[in-house]
Amino acid sequence: SILYKELLEGLWKGEPKKPFSPREFQERLGQLNPLFKKNNASDSKDFACFLIMQLHEELNLLDRTISCNQKIDNCDNIKLDLYDSNIVLKLFIKDFFLKQNSIITQYFYGINQNMFQCQNCKSNNNLPKKIKYNYENFFYIEFPLNEVRKHMMKNIGYMGMNYGMNYQNINQIDVCDCFKYYQSQNEIEGYCEICGLNNAKINMTTNIFSLPNILMIVFNRGKGLQYNIKINFGEILNLTNIVMNCKQNYELQSIVKHLGDNTPSGHFIAYCRSPIPNFHNYWFCYNDETVVQVNDFKSIVDIGVTYILFYQLKE
C-alpha cells in the first residue's frame, strides 16, 4: 500500500508532460507475484484483481488475535435456517465483515443471493415448496460472452431460428443483456433434504442482492468468433429495473481495451475520465507513455476490443 501511495504521488506530482515510469512499483509486484515480473506478458484482469486483493490484505482491519468462528458462535445465539433468507443474510454479513474489513470491501464488494428450489418438491403437493438461500461476495463480475449469446438466442426463440439464426450470429451484446443472463435460472443436480432425492433437479437462480460503489465488469471472450463481439455500453449504466435494491445509476470512469487479435501479441490500453471536477467530462487515452485527450466518446466504444469496464455509483 505504501508503494501504491508513492505511485499515485509520482503520477500526480510529477513533471507535466513527462512520462512517469512505475519501475519500483513493478519490481515490487514482480517479487510478490512472478506473473508481473519485468517484461512478462500478463493479463490486465489478473493484474487488477491481484492489486485490489493485495491492497485489501494490507489494509484489512481484522483483529487476527480473535477467532472469527468464536465470534460468530457467540453472536446473538442465532439458529441457522438455510430456508430463511433473513437469517442466512444476517449471519453472512456478520461473518464476512468480521473477516474482511478494508476500504476495498467498502467500495468494491457486492453480494450475490443464490436461491435453490427442488423441482420434485415444487411439483409435489404433499411436500413444502421451500427455497434454500445462500449469499456470497464478489469484487468484480465476469460475463462469459459465449453463454450470454446463447441466453440471448434462447430469448429470441423459434422466430429467430426460422430465419436461420444461431447464437454465433449475434455479434453485438449490450452490457444490460449480460446482467440479465447473470441473473437467469439454471438447472443443477444435487441432494434435496426435503424429499431425500440424491440426484434431484434443482432450479438455481442468482440475484445480485447488493452492488458495490465501484463496479468492475469483465468480459470473458475465450477464443474464436466471440472475440470479435462488440459490447454496447454508455457513460451511464441504469440497472434499476434489472438488479434488486439498485436505486441509482452508475457512471463510467474507465475502460480497458485490447488491441490486436486474441493472441498474446495483443496490447492493452486504458481510457479514463478525468477525476478533476472542472474537467469531469474529459476522456483520456493512456497508451504506455502516451496520453491523448479523446473528444468523441463514441470512438472509445468502437475502437479495439472492450475487456473491462469500471463504473462508479452516481451521486
mmCIF file of C-alpha atoms in Angstrom:
data_model
loop_
_atom_site.group_PDB
_atom_site.id
_atom_site.type_symbol
_atom_site.label_atom_id
_atom_site.label_comp_id
_atom_site.label_asym_id
_atom_site.label_seq_id
_atom_site.Cartn_x
_atom_site.Cartn_y
_atom_site.Cartn_z
ATOM 1 C CA SER A 1 0.000 0.000 0.000
ATOM 2 C CA ILE A 2 2.933 2.356 0.668
ATOM 3 C CA LEU A 3 4.363 1.708 -2.798
ATOM 4 C CA TYR A 4 0.917 2.280 -4.317
ATOM 5 C CA LYS A 5 0.683 5.584 -2.445
ATOM 6 C CA GLU A 6 4.095 6.565 -3.796
ATOM 7 C CA LEU A 7 2.984 5.539 -7.298
ATOM 8 C CA LEU A 8 -0.052 7.840 -7.122
ATOM 9 C CA GLU A 9 2.070 10.681 -5.775
ATOM 10 C CA GLY A 10 4.541 10.202 -8.637
ATOM 11 C CA LEU A 11 1.744 10.297 -11.195
ATOM 12 C CA TRP A 12 0.049 13.387 -9.758
ATOM 13 C CA LYS A 13 3.085 15.364 -8.602
ATOM 14 C CA GLY A 14 5.493 14.527 -11.410
ATOM 15 C CA GLU A 15 6.671 16.918 -14.068
ATOM 16 C CA PRO A 16 3.929 17.969 -16.533
ATOM 17 C CA LYS A 17 4.072 16.307 -19.964
ATOM 18 C CA LYS A 18 6.873 13.995 -18.806
ATOM 19 C CA PRO A 19 6.165 10.233 -18.613
ATOM 20 C CA PHE A 20 6.406 8.690 -15.157
ATOM 21 C CA SER A 21 7.943 5.216 -15.001
ATOM 22 C CA PRO A 22 6.456 2.937 -12.295
ATOM 23 C CA ARG A 23 9.636 0.823 -12.271
ATOM 24 C CA GLU A 24 9.914 0.403 -8.498
ATOM 25 C CA PHE A 25 6.234 -0.458 -8.207
ATOM 26 C CA GLN A 26 6.531 -3.057 -10.974
ATOM 27 C CA GLU A 27 9.624 -4.635 -9.422
ATOM 28 C CA ARG A 28 7.853 -4.992 -6.084
ATOM 29 C CA LEU A 29 4.820 -6.586 -7.731
ATOM 30 C CA GLY A 30 7.149 -8.989 -9.536
ATOM 31 C CA GLN A 31 8.567 -10.051 -6.165
ATOM 32 C CA LEU A 32 5.068 -10.713 -4.848
ATOM 33 C CA ASN A 33 3.847 -12.498 -7.974
ATOM 34 C CA PRO A 34 6.094 -13.841 -10.793
ATOM 35 C CA LEU A 35 3.327 -13.142 -13.319
ATOM 36 C CA PHE A 36 4.176 -9.454 -13.113
ATOM 37 C CA LYS A 37 7.942 -9.611 -13.352
ATOM 38 C CA LYS A 38 9.587 -7.216 -15.774
ATOM 39 C CA ASN A 39 8.962 -7.966 -19.454
ATOM 40 C CA ASN A 40 6.447 -10.720 -18.647
ATOM 41 C CA ALA A 41 3.262 -10.516 -20.726
ATOM 42 C CA SER A 42 0.350 -10.529 -18.275
ATOM 43 C CA ASP A 43 -3.413 -10.095 -18.388
ATOM 44 C CA SER A 44 -4.911 -6.775 -17.263
ATOM 45 C CA LYS A 45 -7.721 -8.519 -15.370
ATOM 46 C CA ASP A 46 -5.195 -10.643 -13.457
ATOM 47 C CA PHE A 47 -3.211 -7.504 -12.656
ATOM 48 C CA ALA A 48 -6.271 -5.541 -11.482
ATOM 49 C CA CYS A 49 -7.528 -8.401 -9.295
ATOM 50 C CA PHE A 50 -4.105 -9.035 -7.768
ATOM 51 C CA LEU A 51 -3.579 -5.347 -6.999
ATOM 52 C CA ILE A 52 -7.037 -4.938 -5.454
ATOM 53 C CA MET A 53 -6.656 -8.049 -3.291
ATOM 54 C CA GLN A 54 -3.121 -7.077 -2.243
ATOM 55 C CA LEU A 55 -4.347 -3.666 -1.111
ATOM 56 C CA HIS A 56 -7.209 -5.336 0.748
ATOM 57 C CA GLU A 57 -4.849 -7.712 2.580
ATOM 58 C CA GLU A 58 -2.593 -4.861 3.673
ATOM 59 C CA LEU A 59 -5.465 -2.579 4.711
ATOM 60 C CA ASN A 60 -7.679 -5.220 6.331
ATOM 61 C CA LEU A 61 -8.672 -4.093 9.834
ATOM 62 C CA LEU A 62 -9.492 -7.608 11.073
ATOM 63 C CA ASP A 63 -8.303 -8.333 14.590
ATOM 64 C CA ARG A 64 -6.419 -11.556 13.846
ATOM 65 C CA THR A 65 -5.903 -12.351 17.536
ATOM 66 C CA ILE A 66 -9.603 -13.255 17.943
ATOM 67 C CA SER A 67 -11.204 -16.277 16.314
ATOM 68 C CA CYS A 68 -13.886 -15.237 13.829
ATOM 69 C CA ASN A 69 -15.679 -18.558 14.294
ATOM 70 C CA GLN A 70 -15.798 -17.961 18.020
ATOM 71 C CA LYS A 71 -17.268 -14.510 17.468
ATOM 72 C CA ILE A 72 -19.982 -15.893 15.205
ATOM 73 C CA ASP A 73 -20.847 -18.730 17.588
ATOM 74 C CA ASN A 74 -21.469 -16.240 20.379
ATOM 75 C CA CYS A 75 -23.309 -13.721 18.203
ATOM 76 C CA ASP A 76 -26.949 -13.250 19.208
ATOM 77 C CA ASN A 77 -27.456 -17.042 19.531
ATOM 78 C CA ILE A 78 -28.968 -17.101 16.034
ATOM 79 C CA LYS A 79 -30.024 -20.559 14.833
ATOM 80 C CA LEU A 80 -29.090 -21.122 11.220
ATOM 81 C CA ASP A 81 -32.042 -21.881 8.958
ATOM 82 C CA LEU A 82 -30.961 -22.155 5.315
ATOM 83 C CA TYR A 83 -34.569 -21.674 4.186
ATOM 84 C CA ASP A 84 -34.909 -18.311 5.943
ATOM 85 C CA SER A 85 -33.309 -15.651 3.736
ATOM 86 C CA ASN A 86 -33.182 -13.014 6.503
ATOM 87 C CA ILE A 87 -31.309 -15.275 8.921
ATOM 88 C CA VAL A 88 -28.879 -16.512 6.268
ATOM 89 C CA LEU A 89 -28.161 -12.939 5.165
ATOM 90 C CA LYS A 90 -27.680 -11.693 8.704
ATOM 91 C CA LEU A 91 -25.173 -14.423 9.551
ATOM 92 C CA PHE A 92 -23.365 -13.989 6.242
ATOM 93 C CA ILE A 93 -22.893 -10.243 6.763
ATOM 94 C CA LYS A 94 -21.700 -10.700 10.352
ATOM 95 C CA ASP A 95 -19.256 -13.422 9.337
ATOM 96 C CA PHE A 96 -17.964 -11.554 6.293
ATOM 97 C CA PHE A 97 -17.298 -8.219 7.970
ATOM 98 C CA LEU A 98 -15.585 -9.880 10.918
ATOM 99 C CA LYS A 99 -13.142 -11.468 8.479
ATOM 100 C CA GLN A 100 -12.895 -8.736 5.835
ATOM 101 C CA ASN A 101 -12.940 -5.034 6.662
ATOM 102 C CA SER A 102 -10.994 -2.618 4.493
ATOM 103 C CA ILE A 103 -11.596 0.316 2.193
ATOM 104 C CA ILE A 104 -11.579 -2.262 -0.631
ATOM 105 C CA THR A 105 -14.525 -4.191 0.832
ATOM 106 C CA GLN A 106 -16.341 -0.911 1.448
ATOM 107 C CA TYR A 107 -16.059 0.260 -2.160
ATOM 108 C CA PHE A 108 -15.530 -2.791 -4.386
ATOM 109 C CA TYR A 109 -17.521 -5.618 -2.778
ATOM 110 C CA GLY A 110 -21.086 -6.613 -3.626
ATOM 111 C CA ILE A 111 -23.324 -9.500 -2.543
ATOM 112 C CA ASN A 112 -24.972 -12.259 -4.585
ATOM 113 C CA GLN A 113 -28.100 -14.064 -3.399
ATOM 114 C CA ASN A 114 -28.368 -17.685 -4.586
ATOM 115 C CA MET A 115 -31.733 -19.461 -4.429
ATOM 116 C CA PHE A 116 -32.249 -23.223 -4.800
ATOM 117 C CA GLN A 117 -35.598 -24.982 -5.274
ATOM 118 C CA CYS A 118 -36.089 -28.695 -5.884
ATOM 119 C CA GLN A 119 -38.320 -29.379 -8.908
ATOM 120 C CA ASN A 120 -39.680 -32.557 -7.290
ATOM 121 C CA CYS A 121 -40.755 -30.690 -4.159
ATOM 122 C CA LYS A 122 -42.212 -27.870 -6.241
ATOM 123 C CA SER A 123 -44.434 -30.231 -8.272
ATOM 124 C CA ASN A 124 -45.471 -32.450 -5.330
ATOM 125 C CA ASN A 125 -48.446 -31.040 -3.442
ATOM 126 C CA ASN A 126 -47.587 -33.165 -0.396
ATOM 127 C CA LEU A 127 -44.188 -31.524 0.046
ATOM 128 C CA PRO A 128 -43.388 -27.987 1.211
ATOM 129 C CA LYS A 129 -42.343 -25.533 -1.525
ATOM 130 C CA LYS A 130 -39.204 -24.323 0.205
ATOM 131 C CA ILE A 131 -36.352 -22.274 -1.236
ATOM 132 C CA LYS A 132 -32.837 -22.615 0.142
ATOM 133 C CA TYR A 133 -30.661 -19.497 0.280
ATOM 134 C CA ASN A 134 -27.007 -18.658 0.468
ATOM 135 C CA TYR A 135 -25.071 -15.439 -0.042
ATOM 136 C CA GLU A 136 -21.606 -14.784 -1.431
ATOM 137 C CA ASN A 137 -19.499 -11.713 -2.022
ATOM 138 C CA PHE A 138 -17.772 -10.512 -5.181
ATOM 139 C CA PHE A 139 -15.466 -7.648 -6.079
ATOM 140 C CA TYR A 140 -15.927 -7.967 -9.839
ATOM 141 C CA ILE A 141 -18.476 -9.553 -12.168
ATOM 142 C CA GLU A 142 -17.274 -11.627 -15.114
ATOM 143 C CA PHE A 143 -19.584 -12.335 -18.045
ATOM 144 C CA PRO A 144 -18.817 -15.308 -20.345
ATOM 145 C CA LEU A 145 -19.881 -13.803 -23.672
ATOM 146 C CA ASN A 146 -20.451 -17.145 -25.386
ATOM 147 C CA GLU A 147 -23.010 -18.108 -22.716
ATOM 148 C CA VAL A 148 -24.588 -14.641 -22.866
ATOM 149 C CA ARG A 149 -25.095 -15.101 -26.627
ATOM 150 C CA LYS A 150 -26.744 -18.496 -26.084
ATOM 151 C CA HIS A 151 -29.065 -16.964 -23.498
ATOM 152 C CA MET A 152 -29.999 -14.149 -25.883
ATOM 153 C CA MET A 153 -30.707 -16.697 -28.629
ATOM 154 C CA LYS A 154 -32.930 -18.645 -26.246
ATOM 155 C CA ASN A 155 -34.926 -15.469 -25.579
ATOM 156 C CA ILE A 156 -35.274 -14.815 -29.329
ATOM 157 C CA GLY A 157 -36.914 -18.251 -29.582
ATOM 158 C CA TYR A 158 -38.200 -20.115 -32.598
ATOM 159 C CA MET A 159 -38.820 -16.944 -34.621
ATOM 160 C CA GLY A 160 -35.106 -16.310 -34.836
ATOM 161 C CA MET A 161 -34.366 -19.938 -35.620
ATOM 162 C CA ASN A 162 -36.848 -19.862 -38.515
ATOM 163 C CA TYR A 163 -34.763 -17.090 -40.062
ATOM 164 C CA GLY A 164 -31.642 -19.245 -39.884
ATOM 165 C CA MET A 165 -30.178 -17.542 -36.840
ATOM 166 C CA ASN A 166 -27.972 -19.171 -34.243
ATOM 167 C CA TYR A 167 -26.185 -17.755 -31.241
ATOM 168 C CA GLN A 168 -22.958 -17.253 -33.226
ATOM 169 C CA ASN A 169 -24.807 -14.785 -35.490
ATOM 170 C CA ILE A 170 -25.128 -12.448 -32.512
ATOM 171 C CA ASN A 171 -22.104 -10.154 -32.743
ATOM 172 C CA GLN A 172 -23.303 -7.278 -30.553
ATOM 173 C CA ILE A 173 -24.197 -7.515 -26.874
ATOM 174 C CA ASP A 174 -25.493 -4.772 -24.609
ATOM 175 C CA VAL A 175 -24.000 -4.673 -21.139
ATOM 176 C CA CYS A 176 -27.524 -4.873 -19.649
ATOM 177 C CA ASP A 177 -28.097 -8.176 -21.504
ATOM 178 C CA CYS A 178 -25.105 -9.543 -19.604
ATOM 179 C CA PHE A 179 -26.740 -8.716 -16.270
ATOM 180 C CA LYS A 180 -29.968 -10.383 -17.397
ATOM 181 C CA TYR A 181 -28.030 -13.548 -18.277
ATOM 182 C CA TYR A 182 -26.175 -13.418 -14.956
ATOM 183 C CA GLN A 183 -29.477 -13.492 -13.067
ATOM 184 C CA SER A 184 -31.171 -16.146 -15.211
ATOM 185 C CA GLN A 185 -32.241 -19.533 -13.846
ATOM 186 C CA ASN A 186 -30.098 -22.646 -14.278
ATOM 187 C CA GLU A 187 -30.737 -26.310 -13.575
ATOM 188 C CA ILE A 188 -28.294 -28.273 -11.433
ATOM 189 C CA GLU A 189 -28.332 -31.688 -9.784
ATOM 190 C CA GLY A 190 -27.910 -32.266 -6.064
ATOM 191 C CA TYR A 191 -29.284 -33.728 -2.866
ATOM 192 C CA CYS A 192 -32.580 -32.378 -1.542
ATOM 193 C CA GLU A 193 -33.012 -32.524 2.254
ATOM 194 C CA ILE A 194 -36.789 -32.249 1.966
ATOM 195 C CA CYS A 195 -37.682 -35.063 -0.441
ATOM 196 C CA GLY A 196 -34.457 -37.048 0.014
ATOM 197 C CA LEU A 197 -33.556 -37.353 -3.689
ATOM 198 C CA ASN A 198 -29.809 -37.725 -4.303
ATOM 199 C CA ASN A 199 -29.853 -36.531 -7.923
ATOM 200 C CA ALA A 200 -32.709 -34.090 -7.652
ATOM 201 C CA LYS A 201 -33.134 -31.487 -10.388
ATOM 202 C CA ILE A 202 -32.786 -28.138 -8.666
ATOM 203 C CA ASN A 203 -33.542 -24.705 -10.083
ATOM 204 C CA MET A 204 -30.748 -22.311 -9.150
ATOM 205 C CA THR A 205 -31.203 -18.558 -9.542
ATOM 206 C CA THR A 206 -28.549 -15.950 -8.760
ATOM 207 C CA ASN A 207 -29.710 -12.440 -7.941
ATOM 208 C CA ILE A 208 -27.384 -9.531 -7.332
ATOM 209 C CA PHE A 209 -28.532 -8.526 -3.867
ATOM 210 C CA SER A 210 -26.200 -5.592 -3.373
ATOM 211 C CA LEU A 211 -23.986 -3.789 -5.879
ATOM 212 C CA PRO A 212 -20.727 -2.113 -4.818
ATOM 213 C CA ASN A 213 -19.896 1.563 -5.045
ATOM 214 C CA ILE A 214 -17.279 0.760 -7.699
ATOM 215 C CA LEU A 215 -18.455 -1.880 -10.168
ATOM 216 C CA MET A 216 -15.768 -3.778 -12.095
ATOM 217 C CA ILE A 217 -17.150 -5.660 -15.127
ATOM 218 C CA VAL A 218 -15.012 -8.192 -17.021
ATOM 219 C CA PHE A 219 -15.969 -9.665 -20.408
ATOM 220 C CA ASN A 220 -14.658 -13.207 -20.812
ATOM 221 C CA ARG A 221 -14.287 -13.694 -24.552
ATOM 222 C CA GLY A 222 -12.493 -17.018 -24.748
ATOM 223 C CA LYS A 223 -11.365 -17.839 -28.273
ATOM 224 C CA GLY A 224 -12.762 -17.814 -31.781
ATOM 225 C CA LEU A 225 -15.711 -15.788 -33.070
ATOM 226 C CA GLN A 226 -16.756 -14.456 -29.685
ATOM 227 C CA TYR A 227 -13.512 -12.480 -29.535
ATOM 228 C CA ASN A 228 -14.964 -10.072 -32.092
ATOM 229 C CA ILE A 229 -18.230 -9.434 -30.223
ATOM 230 C CA LYS A 230 -18.899 -5.738 -29.788
ATOM 231 C CA ILE A 231 -20.028 -4.590 -26.351
ATOM 232 C CA ASN A 232 -22.538 -1.735 -26.347
ATOM 233 C CA PHE A 233 -22.132 0.422 -23.260
ATOM 234 C CA GLY A 234 -22.735 4.013 -22.297
ATOM 235 C CA GLU A 235 -21.374 6.575 -19.882
ATOM 236 C CA ILE A 236 -24.430 5.926 -17.692
ATOM 237 C CA LEU A 237 -25.456 2.404 -16.650
ATOM 238 C CA ASN A 238 -29.056 2.048 -15.472
ATOM 239 C CA LEU A 239 -29.695 -1.219 -13.613
ATOM 240 C CA THR A 240 -32.662 -0.058 -11.533
ATOM 241 C CA ASN A 241 -35.098 -2.399 -13.348
ATOM 242 C CA ILE A 242 -32.640 -5.304 -13.515
ATOM 243 C CA VAL A 243 -30.931 -5.537 -10.121
ATOM 244 C CA MET A 244 -32.790 -5.609 -6.810
ATOM 245 C CA ASN A 245 -32.070 -2.799 -4.356
ATOM 246 C CA CYS A 246 -30.414 -0.741 -7.112
ATOM 247 C CA LYS A 247 -31.918 2.748 -6.958
ATOM 248 C CA GLN A 248 -29.136 4.839 -8.520
ATOM 249 C CA ASN A 249 -27.371 4.924 -11.855
ATOM 250 C CA TYR A 250 -23.703 4.155 -12.397
ATOM 251 C CA GLU A 251 -21.291 6.468 -14.190
ATOM 252 C CA LEU A 252 -18.457 5.094 -16.317
ATOM 253 C CA GLN A 253 -14.990 6.020 -15.042
ATOM 254 C CA SER A 254 -12.519 3.904 -17.007
ATOM 255 C CA ILE A 255 -12.238 1.266 -19.737
ATOM 256 C CA VAL A 256 -9.598 -1.331 -20.543
ATOM 257 C CA LYS A 257 -9.349 -2.140 -24.250
ATOM 258 C CA HIS A 258 -7.381 -4.796 -26.091
ATOM 259 C CA LEU A 259 -5.823 -4.036 -29.458
ATOM 260 C CA GLY A 260 -4.858 -6.807 -31.870
ATOM 261 C CA ASP A 261 -6.131 -10.357 -32.206
ATOM 262 C CA ASN A 262 -6.693 -12.916 -29.440
ATOM 263 C CA THR A 263 -3.060 -13.968 -29.231
ATOM 264 C CA PRO A 264 -0.512 -12.919 -26.579
ATOM 265 C CA SER A 265 0.856 -10.390 -29.067
ATOM 266 C CA GLY A 266 -2.033 -8.005 -28.339
ATOM 267 C CA HIS A 267 -1.746 -4.745 -26.409
ATOM 268 C CA PHE A 268 -3.827 -3.244 -23.569
ATOM 269 C CA ILE A 269 -4.719 0.440 -23.394
ATOM 270 C CA ALA A 270 -6.934 2.364 -20.986
ATOM 271 C CA TYR A 271 -9.445 5.182 -21.328
ATOM 272 C CA CYS A 272 -10.085 7.191 -18.174
ATOM 273 C CA ARG A 273 -12.434 10.002 -17.241
ATOM 274 C CA SER A 274 -10.739 12.963 -15.604
ATOM 275 C CA PRO A 275 -11.269 12.974 -11.796
ATOM 276 C CA ILE A 276 -10.799 16.757 -11.694
ATOM 277 C CA PRO A 277 -14.268 18.367 -11.203
ATOM 278 C CA ASN A 278 -13.861 21.098 -13.824
ATOM 279 C CA PHE A 279 -12.735 18.512 -16.403
ATOM 280 C CA HIS A 280 -15.076 15.688 -15.372
ATOM 281 C CA ASN A 281 -16.423 15.067 -18.875
ATOM 282 C CA TYR A 282 -12.960 14.872 -20.431
ATOM 283 C CA TRP A 283 -11.679 11.449 -21.501
ATOM 284 C CA PHE A 284 -8.020 10.494 -21.970
ATOM 285 C CA CYS A 285 -6.377 7.531 -23.683
ATOM 286 C CA TYR A 286 -3.421 6.017 -21.789
ATOM 287 C CA ASN A 287 -1.169 4.037 -24.124
ATOM 288 C CA ASP A 288 2.154 3.318 -22.398
ATOM 289 C CA GLU A 289 3.997 6.665 -22.187
ATOM 290 C CA THR A 290 1.473 8.459 -24.418
ATOM 291 C CA VAL A 291 -1.589 10.277 -23.035
ATOM 292 C CA VAL A 292 -4.052 11.794 -25.510
ATOM 293 C CA GLN A 293 -7.350 13.562 -24.907
ATOM 294 C CA VAL A 294 -10.349 11.977 -26.648
ATOM 295 C CA ASN A 295 -13.113 14.292 -27.816
ATOM 296 C CA ASP A 296 -15.637 11.743 -29.110
ATOM 297 C CA PHE A 297 -16.844 9.116 -26.629
ATOM 298 C CA LYS A 298 -18.356 7.020 -29.455
ATOM 299 C CA SER A 299 -14.877 6.417 -30.812
ATOM 300 C CA ILE A 300 -13.941 4.836 -27.478
ATOM 301 C CA VAL A 301 -16.838 2.382 -27.757
ATOM 302 C CA ASP A 302 -15.892 1.396 -31.292
ATOM 303 C CA ILE A 303 -12.124 1.054 -31.045
ATOM 304 C CA GLY A 304 -10.464 -2.274 -30.238
ATOM 305 C CA VAL A 305 -11.998 -4.932 -28.008
ATOM 306 C CA THR A 306 -13.731 -3.958 -24.769
ATOM 307 C CA TYR A 307 -12.328 -6.037 -21.904
ATOM 308 C CA ILE A 308 -13.002 -4.313 -18.565
ATOM 309 C CA LEU A 309 -15.366 -1.518 -17.524
ATOM 310 C CA PHE A 310 -15.204 0.384 -14.242
ATOM 311 C CA TYR A 311 -18.412 2.128 -13.174
ATOM 312 C CA GLN A 312 -18.987 4.183 -10.039
ATOM 313 C CA LEU A 313 -22.272 4.784 -8.256
ATOM 314 C CA LYS A 314 -23.504 8.195 -9.351
ATOM 315 C CA GLU A 315 -24.185 10.674 -6.569
#
